[in-house]
mmCIF file of C-alpha atoms in Angstrom:
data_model
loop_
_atom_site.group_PDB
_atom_site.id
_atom_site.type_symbol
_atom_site.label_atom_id
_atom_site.label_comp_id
_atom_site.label_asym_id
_atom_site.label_seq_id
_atom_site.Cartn_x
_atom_site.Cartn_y
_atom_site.Cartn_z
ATOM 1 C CA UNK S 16 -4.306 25.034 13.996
ATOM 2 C CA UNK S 17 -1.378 24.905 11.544
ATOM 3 C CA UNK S 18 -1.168 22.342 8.937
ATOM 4 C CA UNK S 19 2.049 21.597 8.631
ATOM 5 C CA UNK S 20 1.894 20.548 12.568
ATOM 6 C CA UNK S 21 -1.298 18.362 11.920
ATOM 7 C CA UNK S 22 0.436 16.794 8.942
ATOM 8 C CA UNK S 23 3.756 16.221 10.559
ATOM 9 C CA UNK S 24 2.399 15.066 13.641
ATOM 10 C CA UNK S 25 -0.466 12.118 12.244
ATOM 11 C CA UNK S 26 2.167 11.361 9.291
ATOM 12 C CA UNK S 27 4.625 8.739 8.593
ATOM 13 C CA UNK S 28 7.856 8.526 11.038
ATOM 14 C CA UNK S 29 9.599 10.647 8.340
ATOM 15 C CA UNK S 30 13.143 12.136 9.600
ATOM 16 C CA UNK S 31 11.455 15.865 9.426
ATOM 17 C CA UNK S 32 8.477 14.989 11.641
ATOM 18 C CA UNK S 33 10.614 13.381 13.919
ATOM 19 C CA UNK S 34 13.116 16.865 13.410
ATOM 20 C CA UNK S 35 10.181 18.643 14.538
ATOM 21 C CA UNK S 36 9.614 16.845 17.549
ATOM 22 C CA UNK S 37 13.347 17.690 18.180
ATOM 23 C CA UNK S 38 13.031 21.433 17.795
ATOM 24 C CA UNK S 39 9.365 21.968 19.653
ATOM 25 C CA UNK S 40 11.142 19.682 22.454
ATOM 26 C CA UNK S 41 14.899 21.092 22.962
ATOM 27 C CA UNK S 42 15.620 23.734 20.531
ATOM 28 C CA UNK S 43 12.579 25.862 21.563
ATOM 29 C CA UNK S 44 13.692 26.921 24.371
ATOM 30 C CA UNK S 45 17.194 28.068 23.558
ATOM 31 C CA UNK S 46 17.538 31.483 21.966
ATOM 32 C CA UNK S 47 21.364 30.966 21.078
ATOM 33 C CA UNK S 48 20.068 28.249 18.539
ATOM 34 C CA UNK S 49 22.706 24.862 17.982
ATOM 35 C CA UNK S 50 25.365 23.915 15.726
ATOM 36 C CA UNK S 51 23.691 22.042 12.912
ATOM 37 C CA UNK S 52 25.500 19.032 13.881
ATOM 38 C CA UNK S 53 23.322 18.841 17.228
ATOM 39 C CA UNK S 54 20.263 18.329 15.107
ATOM 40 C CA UNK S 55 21.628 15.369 12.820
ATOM 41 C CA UNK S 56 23.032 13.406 15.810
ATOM 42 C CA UNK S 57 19.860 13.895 17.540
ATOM 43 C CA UNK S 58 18.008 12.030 14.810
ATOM 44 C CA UNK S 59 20.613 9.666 14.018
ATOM 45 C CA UNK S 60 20.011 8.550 17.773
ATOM 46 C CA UNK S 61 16.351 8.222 16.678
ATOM 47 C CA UNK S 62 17.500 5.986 13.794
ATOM 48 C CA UNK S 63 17.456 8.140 10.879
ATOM 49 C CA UNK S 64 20.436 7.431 8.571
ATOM 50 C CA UNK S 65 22.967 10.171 8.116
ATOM 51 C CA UNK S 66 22.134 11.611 4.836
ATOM 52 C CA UNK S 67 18.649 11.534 5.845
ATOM 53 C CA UNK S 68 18.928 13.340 9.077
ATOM 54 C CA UNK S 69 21.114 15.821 7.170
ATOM 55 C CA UNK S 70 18.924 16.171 4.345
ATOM 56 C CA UNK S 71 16.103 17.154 6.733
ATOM 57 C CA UNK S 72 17.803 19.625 8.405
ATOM 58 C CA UNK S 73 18.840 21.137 4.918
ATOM 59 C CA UNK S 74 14.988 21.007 3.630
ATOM 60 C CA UNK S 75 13.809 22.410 6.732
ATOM 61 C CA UNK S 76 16.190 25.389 6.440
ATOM 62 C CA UNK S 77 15.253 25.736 2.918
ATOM 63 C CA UNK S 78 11.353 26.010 3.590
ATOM 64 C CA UNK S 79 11.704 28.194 6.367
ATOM 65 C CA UNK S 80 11.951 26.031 9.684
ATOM 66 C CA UNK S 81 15.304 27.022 10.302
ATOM 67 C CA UNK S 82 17.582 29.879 9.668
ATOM 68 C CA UNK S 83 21.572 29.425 9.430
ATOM 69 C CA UNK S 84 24.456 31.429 10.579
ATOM 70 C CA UNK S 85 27.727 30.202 9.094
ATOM 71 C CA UNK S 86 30.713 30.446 11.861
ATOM 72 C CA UNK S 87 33.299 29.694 10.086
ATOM 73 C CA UNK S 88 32.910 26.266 8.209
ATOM 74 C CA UNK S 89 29.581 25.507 10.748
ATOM 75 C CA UNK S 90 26.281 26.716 10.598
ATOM 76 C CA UNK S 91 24.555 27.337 13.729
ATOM 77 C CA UNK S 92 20.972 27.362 13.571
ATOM 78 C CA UNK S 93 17.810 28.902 14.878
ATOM 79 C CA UNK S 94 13.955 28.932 14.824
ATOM 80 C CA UNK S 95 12.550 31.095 12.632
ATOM 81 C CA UNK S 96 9.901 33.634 14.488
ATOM 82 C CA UNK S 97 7.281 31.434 12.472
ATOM 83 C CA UNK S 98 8.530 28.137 13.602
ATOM 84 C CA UNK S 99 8.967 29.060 17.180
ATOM 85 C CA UNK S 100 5.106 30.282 17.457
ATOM 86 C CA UNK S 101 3.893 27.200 15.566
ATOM 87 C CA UNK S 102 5.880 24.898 18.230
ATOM 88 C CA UNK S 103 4.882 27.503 21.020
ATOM 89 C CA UNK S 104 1.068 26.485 19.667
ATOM 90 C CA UNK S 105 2.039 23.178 19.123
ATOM 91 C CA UNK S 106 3.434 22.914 22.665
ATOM 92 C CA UNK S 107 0.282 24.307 24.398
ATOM 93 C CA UNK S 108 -2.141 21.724 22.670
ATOM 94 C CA UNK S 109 0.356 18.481 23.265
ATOM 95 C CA UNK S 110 0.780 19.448 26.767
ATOM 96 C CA UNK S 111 -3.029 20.619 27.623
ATOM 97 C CA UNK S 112 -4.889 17.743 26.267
ATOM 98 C CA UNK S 113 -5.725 14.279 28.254
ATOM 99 C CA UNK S 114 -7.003 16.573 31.114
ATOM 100 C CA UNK S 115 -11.091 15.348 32.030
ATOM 101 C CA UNK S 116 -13.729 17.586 30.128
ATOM 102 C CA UNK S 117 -16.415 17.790 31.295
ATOM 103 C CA UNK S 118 -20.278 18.602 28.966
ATOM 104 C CA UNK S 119 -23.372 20.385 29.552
ATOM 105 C CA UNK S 120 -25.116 17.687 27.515
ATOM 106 C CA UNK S 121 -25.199 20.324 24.072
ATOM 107 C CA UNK S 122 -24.149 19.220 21.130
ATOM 108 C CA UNK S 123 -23.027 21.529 18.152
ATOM 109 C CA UNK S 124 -23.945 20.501 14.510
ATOM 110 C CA UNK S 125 -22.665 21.564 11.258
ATOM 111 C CA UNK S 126 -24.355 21.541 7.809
ATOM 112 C CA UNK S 127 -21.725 21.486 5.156
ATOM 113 C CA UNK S 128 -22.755 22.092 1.394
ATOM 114 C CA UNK S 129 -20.453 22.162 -1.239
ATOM 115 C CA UNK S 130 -21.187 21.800 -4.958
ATOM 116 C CA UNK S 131 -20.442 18.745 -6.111
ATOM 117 C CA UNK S 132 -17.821 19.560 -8.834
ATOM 118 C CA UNK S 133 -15.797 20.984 -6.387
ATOM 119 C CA UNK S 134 -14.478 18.235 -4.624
ATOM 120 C CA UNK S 135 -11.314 19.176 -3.540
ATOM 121 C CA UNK S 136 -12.731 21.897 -1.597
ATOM 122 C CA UNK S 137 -15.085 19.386 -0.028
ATOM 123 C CA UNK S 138 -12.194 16.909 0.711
ATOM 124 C CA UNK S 139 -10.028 20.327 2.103
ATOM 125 C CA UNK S 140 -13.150 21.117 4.408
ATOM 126 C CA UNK S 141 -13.915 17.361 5.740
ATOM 127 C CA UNK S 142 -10.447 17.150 6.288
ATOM 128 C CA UNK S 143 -10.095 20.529 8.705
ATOM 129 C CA UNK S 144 -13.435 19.378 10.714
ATOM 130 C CA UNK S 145 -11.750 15.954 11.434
ATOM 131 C CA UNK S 146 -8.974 17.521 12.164
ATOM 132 C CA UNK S 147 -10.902 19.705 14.696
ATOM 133 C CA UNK S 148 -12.225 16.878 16.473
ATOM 134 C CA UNK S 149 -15.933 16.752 14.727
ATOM 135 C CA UNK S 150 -17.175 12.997 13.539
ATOM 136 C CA UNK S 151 -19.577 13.018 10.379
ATOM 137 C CA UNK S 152 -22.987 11.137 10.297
ATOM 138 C CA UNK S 153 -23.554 11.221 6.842
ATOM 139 C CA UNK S 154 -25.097 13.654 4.230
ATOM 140 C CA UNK S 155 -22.668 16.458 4.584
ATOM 141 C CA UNK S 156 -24.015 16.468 8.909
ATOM 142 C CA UNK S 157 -20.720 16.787 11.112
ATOM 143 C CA UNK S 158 -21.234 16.988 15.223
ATOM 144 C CA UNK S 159 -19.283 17.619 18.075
ATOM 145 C CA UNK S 160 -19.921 18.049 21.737
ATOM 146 C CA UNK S 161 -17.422 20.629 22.024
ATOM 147 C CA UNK S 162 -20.108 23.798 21.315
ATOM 148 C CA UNK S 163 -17.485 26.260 21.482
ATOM 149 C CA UNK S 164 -15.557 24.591 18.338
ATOM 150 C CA UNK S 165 -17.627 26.663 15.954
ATOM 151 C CA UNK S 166 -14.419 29.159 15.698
ATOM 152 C CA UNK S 167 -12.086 26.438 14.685
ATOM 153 C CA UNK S 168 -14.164 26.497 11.640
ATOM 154 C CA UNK S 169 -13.905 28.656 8.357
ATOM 155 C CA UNK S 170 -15.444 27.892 5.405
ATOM 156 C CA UNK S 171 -14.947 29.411 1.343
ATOM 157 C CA UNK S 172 -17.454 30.352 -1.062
ATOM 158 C CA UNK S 173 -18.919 28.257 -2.948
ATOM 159 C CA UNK S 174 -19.253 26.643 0.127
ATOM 160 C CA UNK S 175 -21.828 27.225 2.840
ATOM 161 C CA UNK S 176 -21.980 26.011 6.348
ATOM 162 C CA UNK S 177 -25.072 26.291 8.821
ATOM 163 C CA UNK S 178 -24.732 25.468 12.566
ATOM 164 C CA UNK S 179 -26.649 24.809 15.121
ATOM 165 C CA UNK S 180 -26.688 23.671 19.301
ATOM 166 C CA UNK S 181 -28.809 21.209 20.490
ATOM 167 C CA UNK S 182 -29.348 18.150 22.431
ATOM 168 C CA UNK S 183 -30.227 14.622 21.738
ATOM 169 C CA UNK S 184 -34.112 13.875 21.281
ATOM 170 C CA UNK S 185 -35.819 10.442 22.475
ATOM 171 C CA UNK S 186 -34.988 8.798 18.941
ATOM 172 C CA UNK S 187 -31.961 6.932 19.019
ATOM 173 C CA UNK S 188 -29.051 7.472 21.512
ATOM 174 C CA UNK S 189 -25.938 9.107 22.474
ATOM 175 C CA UNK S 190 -23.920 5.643 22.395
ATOM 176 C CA UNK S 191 -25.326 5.315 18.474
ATOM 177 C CA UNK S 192 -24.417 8.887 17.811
ATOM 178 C CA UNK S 193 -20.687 8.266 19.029
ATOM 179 C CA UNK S 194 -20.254 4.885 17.351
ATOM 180 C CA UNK S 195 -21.708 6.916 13.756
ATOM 181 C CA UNK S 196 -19.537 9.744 14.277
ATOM 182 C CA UNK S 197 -16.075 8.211 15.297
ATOM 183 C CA UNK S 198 -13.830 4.798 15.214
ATOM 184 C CA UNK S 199 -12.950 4.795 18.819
ATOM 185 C CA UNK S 200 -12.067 1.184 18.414
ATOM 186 C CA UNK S 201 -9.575 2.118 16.312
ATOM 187 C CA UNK S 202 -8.573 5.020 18.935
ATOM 188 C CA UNK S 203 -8.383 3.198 21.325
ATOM 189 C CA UNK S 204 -5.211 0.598 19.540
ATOM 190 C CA UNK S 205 -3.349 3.834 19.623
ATOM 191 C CA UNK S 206 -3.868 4.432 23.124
ATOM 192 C CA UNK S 207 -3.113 0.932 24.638
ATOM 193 C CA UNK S 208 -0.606 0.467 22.073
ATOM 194 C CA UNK S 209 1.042 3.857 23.542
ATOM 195 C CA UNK S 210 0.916 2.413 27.144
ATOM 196 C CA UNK S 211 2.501 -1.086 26.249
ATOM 197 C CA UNK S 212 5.223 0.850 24.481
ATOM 198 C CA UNK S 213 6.292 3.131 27.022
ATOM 199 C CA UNK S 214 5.119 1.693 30.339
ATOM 200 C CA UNK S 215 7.830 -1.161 29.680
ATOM 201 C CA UNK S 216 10.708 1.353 28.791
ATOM 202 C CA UNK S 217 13.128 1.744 31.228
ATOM 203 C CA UNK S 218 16.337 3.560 28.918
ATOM 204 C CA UNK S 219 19.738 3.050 30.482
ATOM 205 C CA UNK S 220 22.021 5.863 30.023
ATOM 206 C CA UNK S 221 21.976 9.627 28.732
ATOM 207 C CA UNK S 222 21.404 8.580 25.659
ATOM 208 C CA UNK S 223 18.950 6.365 25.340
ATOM 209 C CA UNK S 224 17.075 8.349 28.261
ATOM 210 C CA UNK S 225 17.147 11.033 25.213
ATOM 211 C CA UNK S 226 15.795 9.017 22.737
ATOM 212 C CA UNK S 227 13.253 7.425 24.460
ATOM 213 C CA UNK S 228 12.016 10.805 25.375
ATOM 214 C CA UNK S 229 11.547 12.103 22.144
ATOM 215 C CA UNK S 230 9.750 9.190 21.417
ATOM 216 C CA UNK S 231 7.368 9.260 23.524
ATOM 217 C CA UNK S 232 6.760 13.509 22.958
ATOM 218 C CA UNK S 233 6.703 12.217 19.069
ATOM 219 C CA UNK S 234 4.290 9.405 19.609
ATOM 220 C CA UNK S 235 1.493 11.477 22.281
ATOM 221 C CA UNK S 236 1.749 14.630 20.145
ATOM 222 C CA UNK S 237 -0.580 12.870 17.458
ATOM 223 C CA UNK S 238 -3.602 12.462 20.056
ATOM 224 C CA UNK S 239 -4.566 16.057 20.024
ATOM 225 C CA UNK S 240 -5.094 15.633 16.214
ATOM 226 C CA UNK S 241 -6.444 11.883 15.995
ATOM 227 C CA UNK S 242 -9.143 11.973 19.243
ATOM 228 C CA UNK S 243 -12.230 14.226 19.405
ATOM 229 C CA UNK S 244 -11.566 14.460 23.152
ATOM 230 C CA UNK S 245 -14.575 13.355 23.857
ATOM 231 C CA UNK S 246 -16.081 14.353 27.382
ATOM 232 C CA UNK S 247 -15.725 11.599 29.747
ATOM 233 C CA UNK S 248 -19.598 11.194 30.447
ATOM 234 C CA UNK S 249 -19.095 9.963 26.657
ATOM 235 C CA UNK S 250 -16.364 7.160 26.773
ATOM 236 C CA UNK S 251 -16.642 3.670 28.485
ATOM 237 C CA UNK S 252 -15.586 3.006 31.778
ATOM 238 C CA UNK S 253 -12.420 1.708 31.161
ATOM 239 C CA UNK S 254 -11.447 4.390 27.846
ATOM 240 C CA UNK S 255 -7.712 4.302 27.958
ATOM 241 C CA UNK S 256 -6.830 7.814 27.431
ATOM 242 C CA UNK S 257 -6.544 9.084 31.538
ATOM 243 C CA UNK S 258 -4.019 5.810 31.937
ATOM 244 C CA UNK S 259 -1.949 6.879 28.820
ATOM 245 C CA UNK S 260 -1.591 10.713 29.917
ATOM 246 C CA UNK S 261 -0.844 9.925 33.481
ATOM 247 C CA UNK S 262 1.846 7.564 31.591
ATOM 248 C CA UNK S 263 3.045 9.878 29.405
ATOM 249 C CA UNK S 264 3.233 13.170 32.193
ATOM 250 C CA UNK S 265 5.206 10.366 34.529
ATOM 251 C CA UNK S 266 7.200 9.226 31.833
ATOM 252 C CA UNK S 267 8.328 12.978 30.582
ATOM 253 C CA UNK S 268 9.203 14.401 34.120
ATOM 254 C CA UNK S 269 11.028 11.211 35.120
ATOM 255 C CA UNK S 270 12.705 11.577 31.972
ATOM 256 C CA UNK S 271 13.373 15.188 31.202
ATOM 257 C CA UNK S 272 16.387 16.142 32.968
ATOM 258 C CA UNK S 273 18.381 13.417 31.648
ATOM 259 C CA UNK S 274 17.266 14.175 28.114
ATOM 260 C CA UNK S 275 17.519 17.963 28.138
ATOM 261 C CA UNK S 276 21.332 17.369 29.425
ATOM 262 C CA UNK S 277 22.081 15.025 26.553
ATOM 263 C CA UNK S 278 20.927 17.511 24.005
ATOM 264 C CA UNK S 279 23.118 20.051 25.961
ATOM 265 C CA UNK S 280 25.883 18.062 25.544
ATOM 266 C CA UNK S 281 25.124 17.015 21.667
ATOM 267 C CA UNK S 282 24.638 21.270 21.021
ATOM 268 C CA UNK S 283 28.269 21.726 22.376
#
């Protein structure tokens, strides 16, 4: 998983994470690229001030997002090959995740040890085990019930990392295990807060049918990166996730046509 896509997706509604929504969603699939205009009206729809939508699109181009062609006094830009695999990636996990996973009742287990003046490894290594969906219980002990996460996982000398598969003893219980490892209260906020958003929206016209759109590809894209996607022999009854990606694939197929013909229209 790429960091800039973890960090853009989780982060603050900054006019480049929202720009990056914008390319994985309509400039992906065109090969012929837009005029650069295309990409500041998009995000001045989704209330980013001029100079800040064109600033992004100028710092994106400058790190290597975007490349430029000047045609006469416009620039029409493209993905970089880098870009377009990272939102090809991207695409792929936002897409795939909220199906039902199912568990063969094994857990995986990391042992992280890392020396305790280095703590900015530690913090860089914590970090990318969130990230991959693993909870911590404490004393450098991270688990997951996703066994086959262990190549998600890289590690750096001085640091060491021991795994292991198992399943859950007599002493204590799964329901104890989950509420140590991870803040699904928290998780689930996100989700209902999600549902409430969007299952009220009903945009009127091309575009606000666009910029609804985006929103709601900019707001699910962070689950992949904030849930553990936890098996649902795991989660309460009632877990909000299924209702929020039946919302969102409803939403995005009701939705897409409209939006893809707005952006059309913005690109010429």
């Amino acid at each position: 998983m790429n960091d800039v896509l973890r960090r853009r997706s989780v982060g603050a509604p900054a006019a480049r994470s929202t720009l990056l929504t914008v390319l994985g969603e309509y400039l992906l699939p065109r090969a012929d690229g837009v005029w650069q205009e295309a990409l500041i009206a998009s995000l001045q729809l989704l209330g980013h001030t001029p100079s800040a939508a064109r600033q992004a699109v100028v710092r994106s181009t400058r790190e290597g997002w975007l490349e430029g062609e000047r045609v006469g006094r416009r620039s029409r830009m493209r993905l970089t090959p880098a870009t377009a695999e990272l939102l090809r990636d991207g695409a792929r996990r936002i897409y795939a995740f909220g199906e039902p996973v199912s568990w063969d009742g094994r857990w995986l287990l990391l042992v992280l040890r890392v020396p305790e003046p280095r703590r900015e490894l530690r913090h860089r290594l914590t970090t990318q085990l969130a990230w991959a969906g693993f909870g911590s219980l404490g004393g450098g002990l991270w688990i997951t019930p996703h066994v086959d996460r262990e190549a998600l996982v890289s590690t750096e000398a001085p640091a060491q990392l021991l795994s292991f598969r198992a399943e859950l003893g007599a002493l204590g219980g799964t329901a104890r295990v989950i509420g140590e490892a991870w803040d699904l209260p928290v998780l689930r906020e996100h989700y209902e807060q999600f549902v409430a958003d969007f299952g009220r929206a009903r945009p009127r016209g091309a575009a606000a049918t666009f910029a609804t759109q985006t929103a709601l590809v900019h707001a699910w894209r962070r689950f992949p990166f904030v849930d553990p996607d936890l098996p649902d022999d795991l989660l309460p009854r009632d877990w909000p996730r299924r209702r929020a990606h039946r919302l969102f694939r409803e939403r995005h197929e009701r939705w897409a046509d409209a939006a893809q013909a707005h952006f059309e229209a913005l690109a010429r």
